[in-house]
Amino acid sequence: MTARPDLTNQNITGVKTLEFLTFWRRKINGAAVTSLVSVNSENGVIHAVRSFDYEQIKWFEFNVTARDAGSPPLSSVATVKILIQDQNDNPPQVLYPVQTGGSLVAEMVPRSADVGYLVTKVVAVDVDSGQNAWLSYKLQKATGRALFEVGLQNGEIRTIRQVTDKDAVKQRLTVIVEDNGQPSRSATVIVNVVVADSFPEVLSEFTDFTQDKEYNDNLTFYLVLALAVVSFLFITCLVVIISVKIYRWRQSRIRFHSNLPVIPYYPPRYSDTLGTGTLQHVYNYESERADNGPQFYRDDAADTDGLYFVGY
């Protein structure tokens, strides 16, 4: 927001020529507007304090007062209206058929149904607005040959041909609902259909449906359990095999070192001092005579660092 000051000397009395003050008109959904936006008092720039949700607040307004620094100060008021634009942040919600975890809902189609017979209608809504709330319906998966179609705009499920004996009695249709946002969001719904002419037949097929569902759930549980057991046994065997190989490798290393020949170590000049007597070493002695004195002997075989043996 901008305002033009009066270019007179009496307006240039302070550091700032204009001051923007905000006077809030009312609260929005019980919250003050100050929790949504803020106005800079020096330049009038409006900032968002937090993000906005179109589903909660679609628009709001407030007043901003621009006041100069003259004497007396003059001011004017402007009304600012904020419009929130919608974003595609919500997927479609399926209202019918209701998806329940414990019970199963099935639609009945007589065997004599004509082409275009209305089986049921998928009802969905999107809390977004504009083109983000435009929904389209598509048949993603069906049992057996093509027997049904889904209206692109209205979600109506109709037959596209006559029912034959080759058609399965129990039909399972997967319908996907997409909105027109960017990026598009979708939801999936399962529609169960029973091809029968009477209610008792429908009841029996409905019971079979439930039993098949329970059987499939049990089968899935046992398959997962078997896979877990097999994986555990495989890992256990792998650990045992690796442990045995490491143990054998260590044993072979120990045996290898124990079979190595023992090579004795002889100090230098050892071979020159070998003898054939009862002693292991032959000692060479050198003697020096002195007049009326003791005799000193030196062991040449053993390095005694100048140690002499004294004899008389």
Tab-separated table of C-alpha atoms in Angstrom, residues 114-238:
chain	number	residue	atom	x	y	z
A	114	ASP	CA	-31.316	-54.842	-20.644
A	115	VAL	CA	-28.473	-52.822	-22.067
A	116	GLY	CA	-28.099	-49.600	-20.099
A	117	TYR	CA	-29.551	-51.032	-16.884
A	118	LEU	CA	-28.670	-48.765	-13.943
A	119	VAL	CA	-26.837	-50.833	-11.354
A	120	THR	CA	-25.846	-48.121	-8.879
A	121	LYS	CA	-24.289	-44.691	-8.708
A	122	VAL	CA	-21.018	-43.681	-7.120
A	123	VAL	CA	-21.457	-40.436	-5.181
A	124	ALA	CA	-18.399	-38.372	-4.260
A	125	VAL	CA	-17.686	-34.783	-3.260
A	126	ASP	CA	-14.630	-32.544	-3.099
A	127	VAL	CA	-14.361	-29.763	-0.543
A	128	ASP	CA	-12.181	-27.720	-2.891
A	129	SER	CA	-13.790	-25.109	-5.103
A	130	GLY	CA	-13.772	-24.197	-8.768
A	131	GLN	CA	-12.223	-26.587	-11.221
A	132	ASN	CA	-10.446	-28.316	-8.356
A	133	ALA	CA	-13.833	-29.728	-7.342
A	134	TRP	CA	-14.769	-31.075	-10.793
A	135	LEU	CA	-14.885	-34.858	-10.494
A	136	SER	CA	-14.575	-37.580	-13.107
A	137	TYR	CA	-15.265	-41.312	-12.709
A	138	LYS	CA	-13.418	-44.160	-14.396
A	139	LEU	CA	-13.706	-47.942	-14.240
A	140	GLN	CA	-10.229	-49.058	-13.283
A	141	LYS	CA	-10.746	-52.830	-12.967
A	142	ALA	CA	-13.593	-55.307	-13.433
A	143	THR	CA	-14.185	-59.053	-13.114
A	144	GLY	CA	-14.202	-61.022	-16.355
A	145	ARG	CA	-15.363	-59.568	-19.645
A	146	ALA	CA	-16.615	-56.005	-19.990
A	147	LEU	CA	-20.172	-55.951	-18.667
A	148	PHE	CA	-20.388	-52.545	-17.002
A	149	GLU	CA	-19.362	-48.969	-17.654
A	150	VAL	CA	-19.147	-45.905	-15.435
A	151	GLY	CA	-20.416	-42.471	-16.429
A	152	LEU	CA	-17.522	-40.063	-16.733
A	153	GLN	CA	-19.323	-37.123	-15.130
A	154	ASN	CA	-22.127	-38.643	-13.028
A	155	GLY	CA	-20.592	-41.879	-11.713
A	156	GLU	CA	-23.524	-44.056	-12.839
A	157	ILE	CA	-22.719	-47.740	-13.340
A	158	ARG	CA	-24.730	-49.303	-16.174
A	159	THR	CA	-24.656	-52.515	-18.209
A	160	ILE	CA	-23.302	-52.246	-21.733
A	161	ARG	CA	-24.590	-55.615	-23.004
A	162	GLN	CA	-26.883	-58.485	-22.130
A	163	VAL	CA	-25.986	-60.800	-19.268
A	164	THR	CA	-24.958	-64.281	-20.434
A	165	ASP	CA	-24.346	-67.594	-18.699
A	166	LYS	CA	-20.613	-67.103	-19.126
A	167	ASP	CA	-20.621	-64.043	-16.899
A	168	ALA	CA	-19.491	-64.575	-13.329
A	169	VAL	CA	-22.169	-64.393	-10.682
A	170	LYS	CA	-19.975	-62.298	-8.400
A	171	GLN	CA	-18.616	-59.145	-10.003
A	172	ARG	CA	-16.111	-56.814	-8.409
A	173	LEU	CA	-15.668	-53.324	-9.860
A	174	THR	CA	-12.941	-50.863	-8.924
A	175	VAL	CA	-13.910	-47.252	-9.635
A	176	ILE	CA	-11.450	-44.379	-9.366
A	177	VAL	CA	-12.652	-40.817	-8.728
A	178	GLU	CA	-10.347	-37.971	-9.810
A	179	ASP	CA	-10.609	-34.210	-9.453
A	180	ASN	CA	-9.524	-31.605	-11.987
A	181	GLY	CA	-6.798	-29.972	-9.919
A	182	GLN	CA	-3.108	-29.683	-10.654
A	183	PRO	CA	-1.776	-32.055	-9.542
A	184	SER	CA	-4.839	-34.251	-9.640
A	185	ARG	CA	-5.992	-36.113	-6.524
A	186	SER	CA	-8.041	-39.288	-6.540
A	187	ALA	CA	-9.950	-41.783	-4.428
A	188	THR	CA	-10.830	-45.434	-5.082
A	189	VAL	CA	-14.036	-47.296	-4.278
A	190	ILE	CA	-14.925	-50.994	-4.592
A	191	VAL	CA	-18.395	-51.905	-5.893
A	192	ASN	CA	-19.575	-55.517	-5.471
A	193	VAL	CA	-22.253	-56.743	-7.866
A	194	VAL	CA	-24.202	-60.021	-7.779
A	195	VAL	CA	-25.898	-61.261	-10.951
A	196	ALA	CA	-29.069	-62.962	-9.653
A	197	ASP	CA	-32.839	-62.986	-10.190
A	198	SER	CA	-34.076	-63.503	-6.613
A	199	PHE	CA	-33.216	-62.358	-3.135
A	200	PRO	CA	-32.442	-65.869	-1.740
A	201	GLU	CA	-29.918	-66.303	-4.515
A	202	VAL	CA	-28.458	-62.923	-3.668
A	203	LEU	CA	-28.264	-63.924	-0.007
A	204	SER	CA	-26.411	-67.128	-0.815
A	205	GLU	CA	-23.992	-65.300	-3.072
A	206	PHE	CA	-23.526	-62.641	-0.411
A	207	THR	CA	-22.616	-65.367	2.091
A	208	ASP	CA	-20.158	-66.817	-0.397
A	209	PHE	CA	-18.703	-63.349	-0.821
A	210	THR	CA	-18.073	-63.072	2.903
A	211	GLN	CA	-16.640	-66.573	3.143
A	212	ASP	CA	-14.358	-65.939	0.188
A	213	LYS	CA	-13.165	-62.722	1.785
A	214	GLU	CA	-12.415	-64.479	5.073
A	215	TYR	CA	-10.701	-67.308	3.218
A	216	ASN	CA	-8.557	-64.856	1.280
A	217	ASP	CA	-7.641	-63.022	4.478
A	218	ASN	CA	-6.642	-66.283	6.183
A	219	LEU	CA	-4.707	-67.392	3.120
A	220	THR	CA	-2.806	-64.115	3.061
A	221	PHE	CA	-1.973	-64.451	6.757
A	222	TYR	CA	-0.647	-67.989	6.365
A	223	LEU	CA	1.372	-67.037	3.292
A	224	VAL	CA	3.024	-64.187	5.152
A	225	LEU	CA	3.683	-66.462	8.139
A	226	ALA	CA	5.212	-69.157	5.923
A	227	LEU	CA	7.409	-66.589	4.202
A	228	ALA	CA	8.639	-65.322	7.573
A	229	VAL	CA	9.447	-68.863	8.784
A	230	VAL	CA	11.301	-69.741	5.577
A	231	SER	CA	13.289	-66.511	5.759
A	232	PHE	CA	14.224	-67.203	9.387
A	233	LEU	CA	15.369	-70.753	8.600
A	234	PHE	CA	17.388	-69.555	5.623
A	235	ILE	CA	19.175	-66.897	7.675
A	236	THR	CA	19.835	-69.414	10.477
A	237	CYS	CA	21.327	-71.958	8.060
A	238	LEU	CA	23.450	-69.266	6.471
